[in-house]
PDB file of C-alpha atoms and ligand atoms in Angstrom:
ATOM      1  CA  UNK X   1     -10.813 -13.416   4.852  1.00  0.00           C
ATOM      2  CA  UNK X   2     -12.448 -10.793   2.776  1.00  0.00           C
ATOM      3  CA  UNK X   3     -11.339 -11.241  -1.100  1.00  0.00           C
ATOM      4  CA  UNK X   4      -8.693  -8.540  -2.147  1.00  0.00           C
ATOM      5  CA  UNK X   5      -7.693  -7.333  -5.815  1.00  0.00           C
ATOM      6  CA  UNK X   6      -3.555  -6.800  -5.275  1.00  0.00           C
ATOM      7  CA  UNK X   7      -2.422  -4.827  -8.065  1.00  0.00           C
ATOM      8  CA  UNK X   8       1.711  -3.614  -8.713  1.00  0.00           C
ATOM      9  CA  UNK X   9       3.498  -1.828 -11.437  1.00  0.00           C
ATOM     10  CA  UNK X  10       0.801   0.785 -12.736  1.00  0.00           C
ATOM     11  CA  UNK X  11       3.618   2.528 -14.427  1.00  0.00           C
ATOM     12  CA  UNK X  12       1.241   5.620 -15.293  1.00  0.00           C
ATOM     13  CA  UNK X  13      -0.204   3.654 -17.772  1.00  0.00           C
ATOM     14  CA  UNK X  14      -3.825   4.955 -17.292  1.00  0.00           C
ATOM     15  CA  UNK X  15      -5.688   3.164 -19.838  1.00  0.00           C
ATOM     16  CA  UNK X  16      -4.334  -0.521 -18.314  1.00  0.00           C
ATOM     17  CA  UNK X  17      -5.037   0.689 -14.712  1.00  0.00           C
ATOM     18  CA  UNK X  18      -9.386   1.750 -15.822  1.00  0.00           C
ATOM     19  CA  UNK X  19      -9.087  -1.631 -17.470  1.00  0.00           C
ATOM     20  CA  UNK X  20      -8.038  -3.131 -14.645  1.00  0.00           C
ATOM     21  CA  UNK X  21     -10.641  -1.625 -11.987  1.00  0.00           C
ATOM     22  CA  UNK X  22     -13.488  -2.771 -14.530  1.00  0.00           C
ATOM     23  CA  UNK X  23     -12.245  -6.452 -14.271  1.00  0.00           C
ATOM     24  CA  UNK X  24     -11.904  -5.930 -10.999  1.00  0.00           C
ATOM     25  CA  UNK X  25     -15.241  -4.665 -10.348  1.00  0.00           C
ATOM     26  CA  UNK X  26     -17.124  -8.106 -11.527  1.00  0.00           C
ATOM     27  CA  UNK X  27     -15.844 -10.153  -8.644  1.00  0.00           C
ATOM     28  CA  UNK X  28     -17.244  -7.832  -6.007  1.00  0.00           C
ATOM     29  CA  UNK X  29     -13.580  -7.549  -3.682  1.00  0.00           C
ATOM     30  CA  UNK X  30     -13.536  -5.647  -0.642  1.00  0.00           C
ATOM     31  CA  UNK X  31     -10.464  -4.012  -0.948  1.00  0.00           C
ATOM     32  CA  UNK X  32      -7.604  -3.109  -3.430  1.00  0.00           C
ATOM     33  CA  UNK X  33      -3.947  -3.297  -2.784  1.00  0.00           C
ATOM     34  CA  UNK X  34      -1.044  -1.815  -4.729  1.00  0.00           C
ATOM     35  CA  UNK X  35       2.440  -3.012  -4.231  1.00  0.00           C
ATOM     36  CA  UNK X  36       4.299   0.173  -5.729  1.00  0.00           C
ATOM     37  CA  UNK X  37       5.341   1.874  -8.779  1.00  0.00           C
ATOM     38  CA  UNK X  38       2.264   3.871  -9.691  1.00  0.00           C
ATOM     39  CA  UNK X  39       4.548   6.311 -11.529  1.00  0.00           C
ATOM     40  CA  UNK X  40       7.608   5.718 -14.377  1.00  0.00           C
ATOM     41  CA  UNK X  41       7.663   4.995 -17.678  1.00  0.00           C
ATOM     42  CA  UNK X  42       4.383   6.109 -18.376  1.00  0.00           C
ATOM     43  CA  UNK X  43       2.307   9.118 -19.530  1.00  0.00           C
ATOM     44  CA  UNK X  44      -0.266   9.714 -16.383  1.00  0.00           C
ATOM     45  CA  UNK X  45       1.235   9.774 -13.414  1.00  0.00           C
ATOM     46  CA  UNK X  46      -0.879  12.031 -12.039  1.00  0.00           C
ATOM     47  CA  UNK X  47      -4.517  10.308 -12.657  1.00  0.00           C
ATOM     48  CA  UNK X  48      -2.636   7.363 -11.671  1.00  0.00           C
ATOM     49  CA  UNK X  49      -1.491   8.644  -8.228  1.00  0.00           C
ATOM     50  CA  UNK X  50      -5.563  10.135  -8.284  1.00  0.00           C
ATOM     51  CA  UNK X  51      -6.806   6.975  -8.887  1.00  0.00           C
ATOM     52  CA  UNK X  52      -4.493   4.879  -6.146  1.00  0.00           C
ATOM     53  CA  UNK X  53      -5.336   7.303  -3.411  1.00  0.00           C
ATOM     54  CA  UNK X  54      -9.151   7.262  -4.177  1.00  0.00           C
ATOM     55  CA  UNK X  55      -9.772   3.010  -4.612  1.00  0.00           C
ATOM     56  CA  UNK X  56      -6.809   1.457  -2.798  1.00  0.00           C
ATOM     57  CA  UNK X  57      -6.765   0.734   0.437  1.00  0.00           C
ATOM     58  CA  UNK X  58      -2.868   1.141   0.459  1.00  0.00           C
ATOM     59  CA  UNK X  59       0.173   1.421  -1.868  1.00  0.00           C
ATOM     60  CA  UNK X  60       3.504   0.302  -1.269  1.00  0.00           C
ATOM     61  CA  UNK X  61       6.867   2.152  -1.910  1.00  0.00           C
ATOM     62  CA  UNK X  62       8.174   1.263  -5.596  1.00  0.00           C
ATOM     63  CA  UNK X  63      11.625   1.827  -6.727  1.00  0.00           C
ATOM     64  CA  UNK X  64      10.116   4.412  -9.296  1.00  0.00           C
ATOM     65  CA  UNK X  65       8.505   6.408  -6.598  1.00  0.00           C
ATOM     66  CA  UNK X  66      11.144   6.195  -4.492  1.00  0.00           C
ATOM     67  CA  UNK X  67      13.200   7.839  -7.516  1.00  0.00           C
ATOM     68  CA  UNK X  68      10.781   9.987  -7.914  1.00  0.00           C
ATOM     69  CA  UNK X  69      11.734  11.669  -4.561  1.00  0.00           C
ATOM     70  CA  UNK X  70      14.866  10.979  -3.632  1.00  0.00           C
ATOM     71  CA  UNK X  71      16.963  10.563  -6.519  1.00  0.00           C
ATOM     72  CA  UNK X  72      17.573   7.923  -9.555  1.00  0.00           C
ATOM     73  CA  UNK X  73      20.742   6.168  -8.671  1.00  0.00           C
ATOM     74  CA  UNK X  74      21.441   2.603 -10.621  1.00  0.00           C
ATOM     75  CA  UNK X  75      17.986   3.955 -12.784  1.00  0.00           C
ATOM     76  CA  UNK X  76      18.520   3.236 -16.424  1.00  0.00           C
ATOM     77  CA  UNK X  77      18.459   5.982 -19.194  1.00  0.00           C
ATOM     78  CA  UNK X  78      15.052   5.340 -19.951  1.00  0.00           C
ATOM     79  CA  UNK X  79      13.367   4.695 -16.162  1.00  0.00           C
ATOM     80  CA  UNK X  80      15.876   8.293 -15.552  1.00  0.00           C
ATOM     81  CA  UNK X  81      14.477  10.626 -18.236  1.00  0.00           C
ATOM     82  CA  UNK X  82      10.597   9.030 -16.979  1.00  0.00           C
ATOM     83  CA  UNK X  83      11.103  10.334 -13.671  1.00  0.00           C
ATOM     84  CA  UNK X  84      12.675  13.384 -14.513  1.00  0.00           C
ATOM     85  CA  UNK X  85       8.882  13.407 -16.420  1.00  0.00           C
ATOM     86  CA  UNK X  86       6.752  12.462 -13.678  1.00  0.00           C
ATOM     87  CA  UNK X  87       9.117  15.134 -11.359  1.00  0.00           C
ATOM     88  CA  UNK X  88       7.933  18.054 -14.131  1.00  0.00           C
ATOM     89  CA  UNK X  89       4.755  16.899 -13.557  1.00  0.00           C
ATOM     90  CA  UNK X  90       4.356  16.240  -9.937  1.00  0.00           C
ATOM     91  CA  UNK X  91       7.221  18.324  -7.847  1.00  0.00           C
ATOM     92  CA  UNK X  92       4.799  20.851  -6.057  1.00  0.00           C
ATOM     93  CA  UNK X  93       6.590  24.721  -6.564  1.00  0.00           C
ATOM     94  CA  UNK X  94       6.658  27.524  -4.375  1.00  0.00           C
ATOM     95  CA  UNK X  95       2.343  28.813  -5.939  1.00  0.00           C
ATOM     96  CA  UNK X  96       1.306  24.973  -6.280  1.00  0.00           C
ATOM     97  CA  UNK X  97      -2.068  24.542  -4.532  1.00  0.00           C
ATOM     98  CA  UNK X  98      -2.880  22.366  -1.623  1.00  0.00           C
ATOM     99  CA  UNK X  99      -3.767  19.493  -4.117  1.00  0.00           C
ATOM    100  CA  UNK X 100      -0.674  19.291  -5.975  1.00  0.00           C
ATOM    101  CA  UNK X 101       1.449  19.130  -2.153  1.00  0.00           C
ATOM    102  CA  UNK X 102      -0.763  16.280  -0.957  1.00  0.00           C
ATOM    103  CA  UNK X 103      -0.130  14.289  -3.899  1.00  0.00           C
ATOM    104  CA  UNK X 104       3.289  14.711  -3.964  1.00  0.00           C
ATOM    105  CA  UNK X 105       3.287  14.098   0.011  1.00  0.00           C
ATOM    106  CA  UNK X 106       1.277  10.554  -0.855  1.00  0.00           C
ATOM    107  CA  UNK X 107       4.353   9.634  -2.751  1.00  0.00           C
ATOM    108  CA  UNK X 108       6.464  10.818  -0.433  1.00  0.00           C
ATOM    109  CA  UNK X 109       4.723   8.888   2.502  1.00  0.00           C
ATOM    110  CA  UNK X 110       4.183   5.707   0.587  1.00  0.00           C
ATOM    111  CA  UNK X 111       5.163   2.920   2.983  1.00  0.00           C
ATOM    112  CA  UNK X 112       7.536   0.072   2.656  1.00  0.00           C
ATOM    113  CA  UNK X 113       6.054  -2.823   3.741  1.00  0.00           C
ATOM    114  CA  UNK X 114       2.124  -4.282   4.672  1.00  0.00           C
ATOM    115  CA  UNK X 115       1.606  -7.559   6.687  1.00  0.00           C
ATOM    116  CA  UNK X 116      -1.678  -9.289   7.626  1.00  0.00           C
ATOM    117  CA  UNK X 117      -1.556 -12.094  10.182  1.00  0.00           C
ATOM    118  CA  UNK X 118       0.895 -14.331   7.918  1.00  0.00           C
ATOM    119  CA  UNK X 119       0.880 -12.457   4.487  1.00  0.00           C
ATOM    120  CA  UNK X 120       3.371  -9.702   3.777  1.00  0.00           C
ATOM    121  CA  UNK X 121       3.317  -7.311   1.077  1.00  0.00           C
ATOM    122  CA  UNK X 122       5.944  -5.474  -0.814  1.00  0.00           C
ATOM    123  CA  UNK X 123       6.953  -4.051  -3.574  1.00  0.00           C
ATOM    124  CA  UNK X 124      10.411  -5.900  -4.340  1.00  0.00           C
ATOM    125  CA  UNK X 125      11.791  -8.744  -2.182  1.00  0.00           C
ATOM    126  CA  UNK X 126      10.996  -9.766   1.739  1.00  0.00           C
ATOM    127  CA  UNK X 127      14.915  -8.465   2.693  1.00  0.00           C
ATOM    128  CA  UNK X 128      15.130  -5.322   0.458  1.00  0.00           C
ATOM    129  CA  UNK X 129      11.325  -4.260  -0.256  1.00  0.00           C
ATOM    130  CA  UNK X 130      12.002  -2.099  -2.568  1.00  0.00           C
ATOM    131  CA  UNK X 131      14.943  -2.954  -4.764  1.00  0.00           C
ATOM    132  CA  UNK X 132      15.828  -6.648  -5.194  1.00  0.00           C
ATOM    133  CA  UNK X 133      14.091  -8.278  -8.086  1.00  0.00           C
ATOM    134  CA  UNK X 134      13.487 -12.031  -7.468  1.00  0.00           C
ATOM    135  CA  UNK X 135      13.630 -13.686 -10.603  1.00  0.00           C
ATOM    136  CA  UNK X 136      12.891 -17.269 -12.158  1.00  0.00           C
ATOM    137  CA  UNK X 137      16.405 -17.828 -13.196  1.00  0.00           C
ATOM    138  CA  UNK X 138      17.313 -17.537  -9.510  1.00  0.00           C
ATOM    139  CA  UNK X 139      15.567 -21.330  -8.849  1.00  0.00           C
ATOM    140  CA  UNK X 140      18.677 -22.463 -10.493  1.00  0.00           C
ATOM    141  CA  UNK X 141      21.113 -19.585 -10.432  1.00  0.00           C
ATOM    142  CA  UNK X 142      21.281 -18.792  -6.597  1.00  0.00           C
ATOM    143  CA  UNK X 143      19.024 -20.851  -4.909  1.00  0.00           C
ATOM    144  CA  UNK X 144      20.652 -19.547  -1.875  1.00  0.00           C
ATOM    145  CA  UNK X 145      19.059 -16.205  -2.346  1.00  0.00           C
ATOM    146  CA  UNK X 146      15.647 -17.677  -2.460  1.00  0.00           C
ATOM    147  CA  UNK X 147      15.897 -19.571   0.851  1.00  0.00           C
ATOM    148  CA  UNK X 148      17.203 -16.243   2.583  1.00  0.00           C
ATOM    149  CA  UNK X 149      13.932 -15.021   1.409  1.00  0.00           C
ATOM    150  CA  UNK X 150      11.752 -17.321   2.386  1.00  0.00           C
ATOM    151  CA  UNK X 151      13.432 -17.276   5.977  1.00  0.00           C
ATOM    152  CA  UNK X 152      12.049 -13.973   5.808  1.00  0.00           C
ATOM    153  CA  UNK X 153       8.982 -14.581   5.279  1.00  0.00           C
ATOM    154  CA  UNK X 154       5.934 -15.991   8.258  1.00  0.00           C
ATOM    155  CA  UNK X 155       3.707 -17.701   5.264  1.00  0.00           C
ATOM    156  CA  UNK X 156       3.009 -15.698   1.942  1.00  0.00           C
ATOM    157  CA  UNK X 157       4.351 -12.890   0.421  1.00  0.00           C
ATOM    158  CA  UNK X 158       2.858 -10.867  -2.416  1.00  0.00           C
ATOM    159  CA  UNK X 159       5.813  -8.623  -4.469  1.00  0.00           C
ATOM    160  CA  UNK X 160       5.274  -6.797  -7.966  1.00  0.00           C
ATOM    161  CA  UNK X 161       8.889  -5.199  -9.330  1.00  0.00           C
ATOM    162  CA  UNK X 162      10.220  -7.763 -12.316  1.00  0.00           C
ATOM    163  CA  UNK X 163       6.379  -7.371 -14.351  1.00  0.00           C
ATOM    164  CA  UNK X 164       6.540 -11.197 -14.474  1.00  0.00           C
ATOM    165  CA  UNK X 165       3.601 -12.755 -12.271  1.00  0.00           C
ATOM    166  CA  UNK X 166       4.124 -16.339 -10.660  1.00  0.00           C
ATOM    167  CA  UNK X 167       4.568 -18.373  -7.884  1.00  0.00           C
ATOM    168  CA  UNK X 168       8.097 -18.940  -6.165  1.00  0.00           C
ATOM    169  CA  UNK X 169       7.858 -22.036  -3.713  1.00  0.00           C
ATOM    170  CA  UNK X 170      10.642 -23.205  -1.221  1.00  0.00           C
ATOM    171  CA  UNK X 171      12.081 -26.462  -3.332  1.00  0.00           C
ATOM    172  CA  UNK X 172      12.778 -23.771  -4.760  1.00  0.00           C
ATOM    173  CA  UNK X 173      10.822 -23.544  -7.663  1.00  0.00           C
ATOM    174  CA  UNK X 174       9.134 -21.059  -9.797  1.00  0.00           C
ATOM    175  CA  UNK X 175       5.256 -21.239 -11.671  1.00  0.00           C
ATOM    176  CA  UNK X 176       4.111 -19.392 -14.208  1.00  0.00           C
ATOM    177  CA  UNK X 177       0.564 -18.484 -13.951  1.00  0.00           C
ATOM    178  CA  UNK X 178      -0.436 -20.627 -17.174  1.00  0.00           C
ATOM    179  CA  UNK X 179       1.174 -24.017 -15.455  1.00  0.00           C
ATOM    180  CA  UNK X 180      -1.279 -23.341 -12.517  1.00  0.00           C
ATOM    181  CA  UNK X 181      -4.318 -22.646 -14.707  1.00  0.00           C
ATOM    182  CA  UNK X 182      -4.532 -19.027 -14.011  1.00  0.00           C
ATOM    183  CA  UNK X 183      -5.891 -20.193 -10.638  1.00  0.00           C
ATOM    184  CA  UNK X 184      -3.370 -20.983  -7.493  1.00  0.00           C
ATOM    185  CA  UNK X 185      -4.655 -22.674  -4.669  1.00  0.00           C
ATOM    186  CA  UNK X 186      -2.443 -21.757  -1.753  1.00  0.00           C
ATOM    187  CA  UNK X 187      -0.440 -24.360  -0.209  1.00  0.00           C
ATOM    188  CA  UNK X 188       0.547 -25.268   3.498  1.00  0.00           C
ATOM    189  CA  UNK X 189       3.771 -24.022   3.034  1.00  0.00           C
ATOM    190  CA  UNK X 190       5.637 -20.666   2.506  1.00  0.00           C
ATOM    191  CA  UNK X 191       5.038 -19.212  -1.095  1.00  0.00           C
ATOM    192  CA  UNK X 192       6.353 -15.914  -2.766  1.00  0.00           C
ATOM    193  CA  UNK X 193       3.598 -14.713  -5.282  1.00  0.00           C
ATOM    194  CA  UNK X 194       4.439 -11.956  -8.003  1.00  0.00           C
ATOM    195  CA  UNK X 195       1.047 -10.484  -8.934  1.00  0.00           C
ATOM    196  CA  UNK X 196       2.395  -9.228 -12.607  1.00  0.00           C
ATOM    197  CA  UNK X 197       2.043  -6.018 -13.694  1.00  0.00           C
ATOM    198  CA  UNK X 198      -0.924  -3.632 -15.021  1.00  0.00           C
ATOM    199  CA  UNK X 199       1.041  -0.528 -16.697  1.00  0.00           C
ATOM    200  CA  UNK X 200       4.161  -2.723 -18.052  1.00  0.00           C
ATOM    201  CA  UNK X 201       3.639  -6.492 -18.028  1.00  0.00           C
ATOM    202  CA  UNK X 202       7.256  -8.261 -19.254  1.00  0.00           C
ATOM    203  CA  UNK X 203       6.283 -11.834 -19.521  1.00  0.00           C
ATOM    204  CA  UNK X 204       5.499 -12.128 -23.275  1.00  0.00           C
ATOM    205  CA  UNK X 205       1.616 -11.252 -23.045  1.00  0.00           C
ATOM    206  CA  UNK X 206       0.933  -7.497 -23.305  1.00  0.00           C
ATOM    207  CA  UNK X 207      -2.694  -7.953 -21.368  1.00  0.00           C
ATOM    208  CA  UNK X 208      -2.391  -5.875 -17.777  1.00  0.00           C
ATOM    209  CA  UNK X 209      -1.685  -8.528 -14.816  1.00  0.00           C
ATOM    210  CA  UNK X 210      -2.998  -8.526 -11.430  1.00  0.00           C
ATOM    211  CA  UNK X 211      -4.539 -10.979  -8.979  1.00  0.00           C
ATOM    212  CA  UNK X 212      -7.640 -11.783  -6.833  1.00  0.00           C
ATOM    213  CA  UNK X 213      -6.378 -13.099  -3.162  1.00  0.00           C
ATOM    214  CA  UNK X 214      -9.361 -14.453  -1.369  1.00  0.00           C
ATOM    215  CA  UNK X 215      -7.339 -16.647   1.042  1.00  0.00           C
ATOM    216  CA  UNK X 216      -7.551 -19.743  -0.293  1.00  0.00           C
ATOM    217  CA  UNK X 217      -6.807 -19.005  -3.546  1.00  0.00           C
ATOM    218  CA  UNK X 218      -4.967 -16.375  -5.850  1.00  0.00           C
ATOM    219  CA  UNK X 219      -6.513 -16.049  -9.215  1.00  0.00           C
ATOM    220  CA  UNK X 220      -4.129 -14.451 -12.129  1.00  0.00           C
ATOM    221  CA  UNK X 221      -6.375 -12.322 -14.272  1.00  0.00           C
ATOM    222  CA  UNK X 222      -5.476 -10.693 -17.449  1.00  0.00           C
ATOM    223  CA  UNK X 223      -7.141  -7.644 -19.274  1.00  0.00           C
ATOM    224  CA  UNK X 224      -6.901  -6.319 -22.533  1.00  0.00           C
ATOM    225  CA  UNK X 225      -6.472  -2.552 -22.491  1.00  0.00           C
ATOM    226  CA  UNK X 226      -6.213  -0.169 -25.403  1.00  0.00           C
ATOM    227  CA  UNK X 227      -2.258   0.001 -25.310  1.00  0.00           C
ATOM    228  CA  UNK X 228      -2.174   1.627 -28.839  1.00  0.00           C
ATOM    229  CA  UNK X 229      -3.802   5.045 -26.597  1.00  0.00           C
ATOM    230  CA  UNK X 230      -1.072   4.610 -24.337  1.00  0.00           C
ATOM    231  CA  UNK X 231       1.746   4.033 -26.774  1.00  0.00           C
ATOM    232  CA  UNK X 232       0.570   7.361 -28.463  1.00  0.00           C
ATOM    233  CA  UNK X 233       0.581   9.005 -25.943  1.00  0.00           C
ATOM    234  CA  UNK X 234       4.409   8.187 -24.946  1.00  0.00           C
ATOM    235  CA  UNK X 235       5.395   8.964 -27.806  1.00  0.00           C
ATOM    236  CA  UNK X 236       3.272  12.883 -27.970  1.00  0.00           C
ATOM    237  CA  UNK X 237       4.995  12.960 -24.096  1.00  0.00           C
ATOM    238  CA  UNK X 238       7.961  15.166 -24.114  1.00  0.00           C
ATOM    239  CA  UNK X 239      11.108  13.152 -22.442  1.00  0.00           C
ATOM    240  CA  UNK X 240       9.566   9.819 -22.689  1.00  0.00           C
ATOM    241  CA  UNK X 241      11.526   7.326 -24.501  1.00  0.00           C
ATOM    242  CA  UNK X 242       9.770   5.315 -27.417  1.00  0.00           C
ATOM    243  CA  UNK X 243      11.421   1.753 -26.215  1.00  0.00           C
ATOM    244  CA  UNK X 244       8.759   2.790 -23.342  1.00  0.00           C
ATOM    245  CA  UNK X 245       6.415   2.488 -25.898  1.00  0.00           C
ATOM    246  CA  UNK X 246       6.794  -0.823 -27.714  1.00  0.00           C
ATOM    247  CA  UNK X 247       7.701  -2.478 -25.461  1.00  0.00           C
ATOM    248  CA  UNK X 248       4.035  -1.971 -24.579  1.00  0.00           C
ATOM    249  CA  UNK X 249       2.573  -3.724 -27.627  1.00  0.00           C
ATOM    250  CA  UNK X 250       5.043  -6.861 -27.112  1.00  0.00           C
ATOM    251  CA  UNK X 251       4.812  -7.084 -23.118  1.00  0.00           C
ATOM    252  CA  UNK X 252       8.177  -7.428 -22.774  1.00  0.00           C
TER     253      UNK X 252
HETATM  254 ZN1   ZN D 301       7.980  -1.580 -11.869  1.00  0.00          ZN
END
């Protein structure tokens, strides 16, 4: 199959997202995927939602775009007052030009779900794409869940949502991308693969997270991205939260 970048959780974080599509750009992919959430949290939604439409081949419905357009129900303080940001920025009025009602239309649009012969892609989980987080704690904690997933599932499925990249296998069990040496060579079986996130990564390492599928093999890469720009810019952004911000610095 032709090699594909698969990128999630963008999180208007422009400065992670031009990191990533340098990184990207040495290994020569054919395509770019994103699994959702191009908007929230962060300061840019707008050069973010530029920059989707323009190199991906497709982006997924997030739970933040979703919000974005239909409402923040069960949405924390923080991920509330970031829409109502992104909304300010975004919602097309009654004078907006043509450019401003496409964009918000691409949001609008974004679909749920992506499948390829035996991969699926989605933002969230196989049974609710765009809510359910699947977490490593649910290995031991409801290991039910997991195989209700995985009957879901033909083969592979790549999700974004909890910022924490990895590899969920049937057993079940969970990987980090470090106990696979960055570099996971896809088994026979079914697998659930969490590409990380570039705007908002929550595993401990504040580098953006994405991954290069080329069949065979998912790579993890990590880029270093000038998150002090970003965190400044929060905090400057009128109605974005500082915990937005820091948590930034300590990718977490
Ligand atoms: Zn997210």
């Amino acid at each position: 199959m032709i090699p594909q970048a698969i990128i999630s959780d963008i999180h208007a974080n422009l400065e992670a997202l031009e990191a990533v599509l340098a990184d990207i750009a040495q290994f020569g992919v054919a395509e770019i995927l994103c699994l959702g959430d191009v908007v929230g949290y962060g300061p840019n939604p707008v050069e973010c939602t530029e920059i989707v439409r323009r190199r991906c081949k497709l982006s997924l419905c997030g739970n933040h775009d979703n919000a974005v357009i239909h409402g923040t129900y069960g949405f924390s303080h923080n991920a509330r007052d970031a829409v109502e940001y992104t909304r300010r920025l975004m919602q097309p009025g009654l004078l907006s030009l043509p450019p401003v009602r496409s964009r918000w239309r691409f949001i609008r649009d974004l679909p749920r779900s992506y499948k390829e012969g035996e991969v699926l892609y989605v933002h969230a989980s196989p049974r609710d794409p765009i809510n359910e987080y699947i977490l490593a704690q649910d290995v031991h904690a409801d290991p039910d869940k997991l195989r209700i997933l995985f009957d879901k599932i033909d083969k592979l499925c790549f999700v974004g949502h909890t910022h924490v990249p990895g590899i969920f296998t049937p057993e079940p069990s969970f990987k980090a991308p470090a106990d696979a040496d960055m570099c996971w060579e896809v088994a026979p079986g079914k697998a659930i693969v969490n590409v990380g996130s570039v705007g908002q990564p929550r595993d401990g390492d504040n580098r953006a997270c994405y991954v290069v599928f080329t069949g065979s093999e998912v790579r993890f890469r990590r880029v270093e991205y000038d998150f002090a720009r970003t965190i400044a810019k929060i905090q400057a952004a009128p109605g974005l939260a500082g915990t937005n911000a820091a948590r930034l610095e300590k990718g977490s």
